Amino acid sequence: MLLNIKNLHVSINNKEIIKGLNLGINYGEVHAIMGPNGTGKSTLAAAISGKPGYEVTKGEIVYKGINILGMSPEEISWEGIFLGFQYPVEIPGVSITNFLRAALNEHREHQGLKPLTGSEFLSKLNEKKKLVEIQSKLTNRSVNEGFSGGEKKKNEIFQMAMLDPTLSILDETDSGLDIDALRIVANGVNTLRSEVNAFLLITHYQRLLDYIIPDFVHVLYDGKIVKSGGKELALFLEKKGYNWIKEELID
Amino acid sequence: MKAGKDKIIDEVTQNDYKYGFVTDIETETAKKGLTEETIRFISKKKNEPEFMLEYRLKAYKKWLSMKMPEWANLKIPEIEYQDIIFYAAPKKREDLDSLDEVDPELLNTFNKLGISLDEQKKLAGVAVDAVMDSVSVKTTFSDTLAKHGIIFCSFSEAVKNHPELIKKYMSSVVPSGDNYFAALNSAVFSDGSFCYIPKGVRCPIELSTYFRINAANTGQFERTLIIAEEGSYVSYMEGCTAPQRDENQLHAAIVEIVAHKDAEVKYSTVQNWYPGNKEGKGGIFNFVTKRGLCKGENSKISWTQVETGSAITWKYPSCILKGDNSNCEFYSVAVTNNFQQADTGSKMIHLGRNTKSTIISKGISAGKSNNSYRGLVKIAKKAENSRNFSQCDSLLMGDRCGANTFPYIEARNKSSIIEHEATTSKISEDQLFYCNQRGISTESAIGLIVNGYAKEVLKKLPMEFAVEAQKLLQVTLEGSVG
Amino acid sequence: MLNYYIVDMEKKFLKLNDKFNKQTSLFNDLINLFEENKNQIFKNDTKKISEVRKQALEKFSKSELPTLKHEKWRDTDLSKTLSKNYKYYFDAEENNSEIGKTFKCVVPQLDSLSFTFVNGWNTFESELITLEDGIIIGSFSDAMKKFPEIVEQHFAKTFQPEKDFFSLLNTSYAQDGFFIYVPDNVNSQKSIQIVNIINNDENIFLQPRNLVIIGKNSKLSLIHCHDSVNQKNSFTNSVTEIFLNENSNIDYYKLQNLNNQSTLLNHTNFYQNTNSNISSNSISLNGGLIRNETCVEIEGEGCAANVYGLFLMDDKQHIDNHIFIDHKKSNCVSNELFKGILDDNASAVFNGHVLVRQDSQKTEAFQSNKNILLTDTAKINTKPFLEIYADDVKCSHGATVGQLDNEALFYLRSRGISENNARMLLMYAFAAEVINKISIEPLKNRIDDMVKKRLRGELSVCDQCVLHCGTPEKEIDFEIDLSKI
Ligand SMILES: Nc1ncnc2c1ncn2[C@@H]1O[C@H](COP(=O)(O)OP(=O)(O)OP(=O)(O)O)[C@@H](O)[C@H]1O
Ligand SMILES: [Mg+2]
């Protein structure tokens, strides 16, 4: 198993947000997590990536057979976990190109590889740009600065393509995308999808799952996964909303 | 993508001040201390004409009557002027054949600093005047430049060979009694660079001066004078380093620029004097008066500075915008770490009509350092339709440093517009996490973010300097975030 | 009983300018004057207060007379105003209470209680009154007699610069002023209006001393007016100390409308405890030389300090706003907005200093000063200073100097508004940002009127109390939505 989360409890500022969550992901699988606003989806993603301030009070996150709790965010990144942020932050003055060059080379250093030369890097950059149909101009601009909502999300996918992660967690990467952009993003994911990696999609809409067919769909509610199923669960949720789950839970 | 940007990421950063070595060379020095004798000694050593000695003595008298300025936001220990050696020159080796030949030891020193004085191995397109302690060691490309009528030589040579220009322009922008340190410099200045661009000439290569303090217990007091005649253009760069020593050393320089009608002068500095160690011991006290005069119509002066070194920096590159439609820019990045203190900024004095000035200042404070921007924008009554825009940002790293902004704005007419903005920020947790999540370690992430923050200024530097400056920023801040 | 002393500042000041020497200076005279009139000054003091005064005098003797050489005074020249002779009264004049009755400054529709001081002395019959809700208001001199422990606890306890010539002088000499004590949990709907009127046949020097204490969870609105009735010279050196206890609130308005021969040095010191709020707004419409020195000491977490100001100066008037905000605790917010329009030969100084101390994390401090110069002879010097020693803060400042926007002017004129009116409209729009910060509606309307009149040049200090002026006759037509320009 690639990722195995067992009885995870996460608190922020002493407030428990994730309350005993279990989730297993195998190589080659695509999982989707849905659930009402504020139930802890982004918190889960942040906890997996080792975000400071997210205190794991109980449970473990086993990734590639090792418990990654306590590892620094960059170590987790080097191990191949990528987080596509729900709200990507702006970093003024730092061009995407420089940013990715730094990231990629630190990854390579960790893998014992030589840093890419300028031209190697450039050709990789151009190749991946095509994949997500990202405009050339964009990569010369500062990271996320002044990007439109959709551009920010595309930029996340572009970075994912560049860093070639094993486990990609995409937190609402579909929100704010126009129809074409959604197709492009989905295309990107589908192209990268293989037997040696896996995806965890956090989304509110069935629409994305039309393009990226998930193997499993989970509902996160009040810090726990309360329902899991196949891709048909998403269709059902789209029609019925979450109230029936809440009612079921009360019973 | 620019090659230079690659390079910065390619370079494995290095931890300490890498210019801290000492060159073992015999030096000839003046007696410790400052008296009229010292001044006569310096003047004699330099074979100066009478007018120069008079000038020095007058400045010395003035200096004696002045007091150390106290208004800056700096804690300056008492400077014991009688313990300083005011003149130190590498001794000429007697076995050298020609007068032009430079001691290999000195060539070596400058090579180690990355400055080649060998014209064959020259830095592409840059002429260098290399100054060690009190004298100019060598000026490269003087002959090539002479073909264009450009004079680029050491200040001492200029005093000998072009006394009429010196008489006309020296102190025409910074009067010898302008301030305490300017008076001191005027009394004891040793060497520096002189540069004259004739009418209508665009200087084909970058001119640069590299200042090196080597001898112990000495102060360095150099003087630079740049004159750009009508319609001319020059880009000038200045770099500086000093050995790592436990005691503080004094550096008090003057730079004067005169830009005539339609002339343009770009002056770039990467100041990397020894900043002292992590406990705040040692380091250079850097007191510099830099001032440009936009004398003619449409003249333009631009100052760009990257200040990473020195224990104390006291420096306000300024401009007097006298010619109508003249323009001045000031771009600055000042980084302080550990116990460094910097009080730096710019003064823009608008006298002519339709004059325009821009101030972009980026301060970065880390460790226990203190970093202040101090600036004056003054628009005189007659400076109709003038404009100033100032943007002063501070970045704080850690909670034991200080970042201050002290702008002075004085307006005297109804048709001018002045805008000043300042912000203070820190590197946000979210930015760091974002970088970390992409596999960029915290130290590099800070380097990246800081360079991004300073980009507006760095991009103003000539290419040769930009790479150096970016590396410096990263190195200076190393260890500032635990 | 008339007891006065002429402070001859003329020769002394010139001497001081030559070379400062406290042995032979004005200081000795002032100290002697103090000694001679000790009995009168100490009349209502408790022992402790007399002690504080003596200490202040001691420090005063070591301070320096502010000249242009002092960083804090480099743009405000006192030499002219100090080179005049002033009378100093150690007791109230007899006919004061009559004047106090004549000059009532009514703000229409404002539910307020008004107290009038003439030449620094109170004019009300009953010196100290207690309102229904327990608020005690009256003269400072009476408060010293009736509530010595409260006064002792607070007098000269706010920020006292060691070497500040004028506040030390005030502390040692001051005899009268207003005293307001708001007990805990009182949220008064009534505003309190203090009117300081200067009415003098000769040049006078006065030093009002005011003390305001606001209890826990209480709120006070205070309107503090300075007006002069005639055209004589006056020098007012006023100090106001305002203490805010936990969770308390003050809305403080300064309304300054003095003649061109007057000098007003107005120190206002706020001391803020946890979760307290201040909103201070100084509207300066006229005055020969005004210096508002506002100092906010934030001593508790969760405080907000809003300090606003508007100044409209012309002729040779000079205004100097010095604001010092000392963030000593975390999680506090400060906001400064000062706007000014300068005409003729008027000059203005803005000096905002925000200090964020090392452990004052999560501070937010904003500073803004905007100025319009209408002539080539008007002057502005502005210094928005930030001094920051904590990293997790949001601080920014901005300063602009400019003129009316020509595009906007053209826009208005193209809609048929005469140039004069268009200018007026734009100036008003510029000033409105500060006026709109006034949260008491009737006061806002009143000040709005006064500003409009001032901009038309109709408001000046005349032989009548200006605040009596009826409704403006020539309303400017404000049908255009100014926010759209
Ligand atoms: N830093 C924080 N401090 C306090 N509470 C927080 C913090 N971050 C998140 N929370 C709370 O944790 C809960 C879960 O937040 P989270 O962002 O994980 O929700 P989500 O499921 O991703 O919601 P959405 O669908 O709106 O993105 C919310 O109630 C949120 O307010
Ligand atoms: Mg979320």
Tab-separated table of N, CA and C in Angstrom, chain C residues 23 54 61 144 199 217 222-223 306 335 405 425 448-449 466:
chain	number	residue	atom	x	y	z
C	23	GLN	N	22.178	79.048	33.534
C	23	GLN	CA	22.456	79.893	34.692
C	23	GLN	C	21.859	81.287	34.541
C	54	LYS	N	7.334	70.044	42.113
C	54	LYS	CA	8.727	70.423	42.383
C	54	LYS	C	9.675	69.599	41.527
C	61	SER	N	14.233	72.687	34.786
C	61	SER	CA	15.442	73.515	34.832
C	61	SER	C	16.590	72.872	34.064
C	144	MET	N	-8.750	68.661	42.895
C	144	MET	CA	-7.610	68.433	43.791
C	144	MET	C	-8.044	68.505	45.248
C	199	ASN	N	-10.145	85.511	25.927
C	199	ASN	CA	-10.676	86.863	25.805
C	199	ASN	C	-9.780	87.760	26.629
C	217	ASN	N	-15.234	49.428	31.224
C	217	ASN	CA	-16.448	49.242	30.426
C	217	ASN	C	-17.249	50.524	30.233
C	222	LEU	N	-16.165	63.355	24.205
C	222	LEU	CA	-15.673	64.622	24.718
C	222	LEU	C	-15.338	65.530	23.549
C	223	ILE	N	-15.863	66.741	23.631
C	223	ILE	CA	-15.564	67.728	22.587
C	223	ILE	C	-14.786	68.849	23.250
C	306	ASN	N	-7.247	55.202	17.263
C	306	ASN	CA	-7.485	55.883	15.989
C	306	ASN	C	-7.256	57.365	16.188
C	335	ASN	N	-4.181	53.550	13.977
C	335	ASN	CA	-4.554	54.109	12.697
C	335	ASN	C	-4.377	55.608	12.741
C	405	ASP	N	-7.010	67.558	-8.216
C	405	ASP	CA	-6.900	66.765	-9.432
C	405	ASP	C	-7.505	67.519	-10.618
C	425	LEU	N	-15.726	72.041	-4.154
C	425	LEU	CA	-16.252	70.683	-4.062
C	425	LEU	C	-15.128	69.672	-3.869
C	448	ASP	N	-19.040	69.651	9.506
C	448	ASP	CA	-19.203	69.672	8.065
C	448	ASP	C	-19.533	71.096	7.582
C	449	ASP	N	-20.498	71.721	8.265
C	449	ASP	CA	-20.865	73.114	7.951
C	449	ASP	C	-19.681	74.045	8.093
C	466	VAL	N	-17.417	82.558	17.100
C	466	VAL	CA	-17.720	82.033	15.777
C	466	VAL	C	-18.687	80.868	15.794
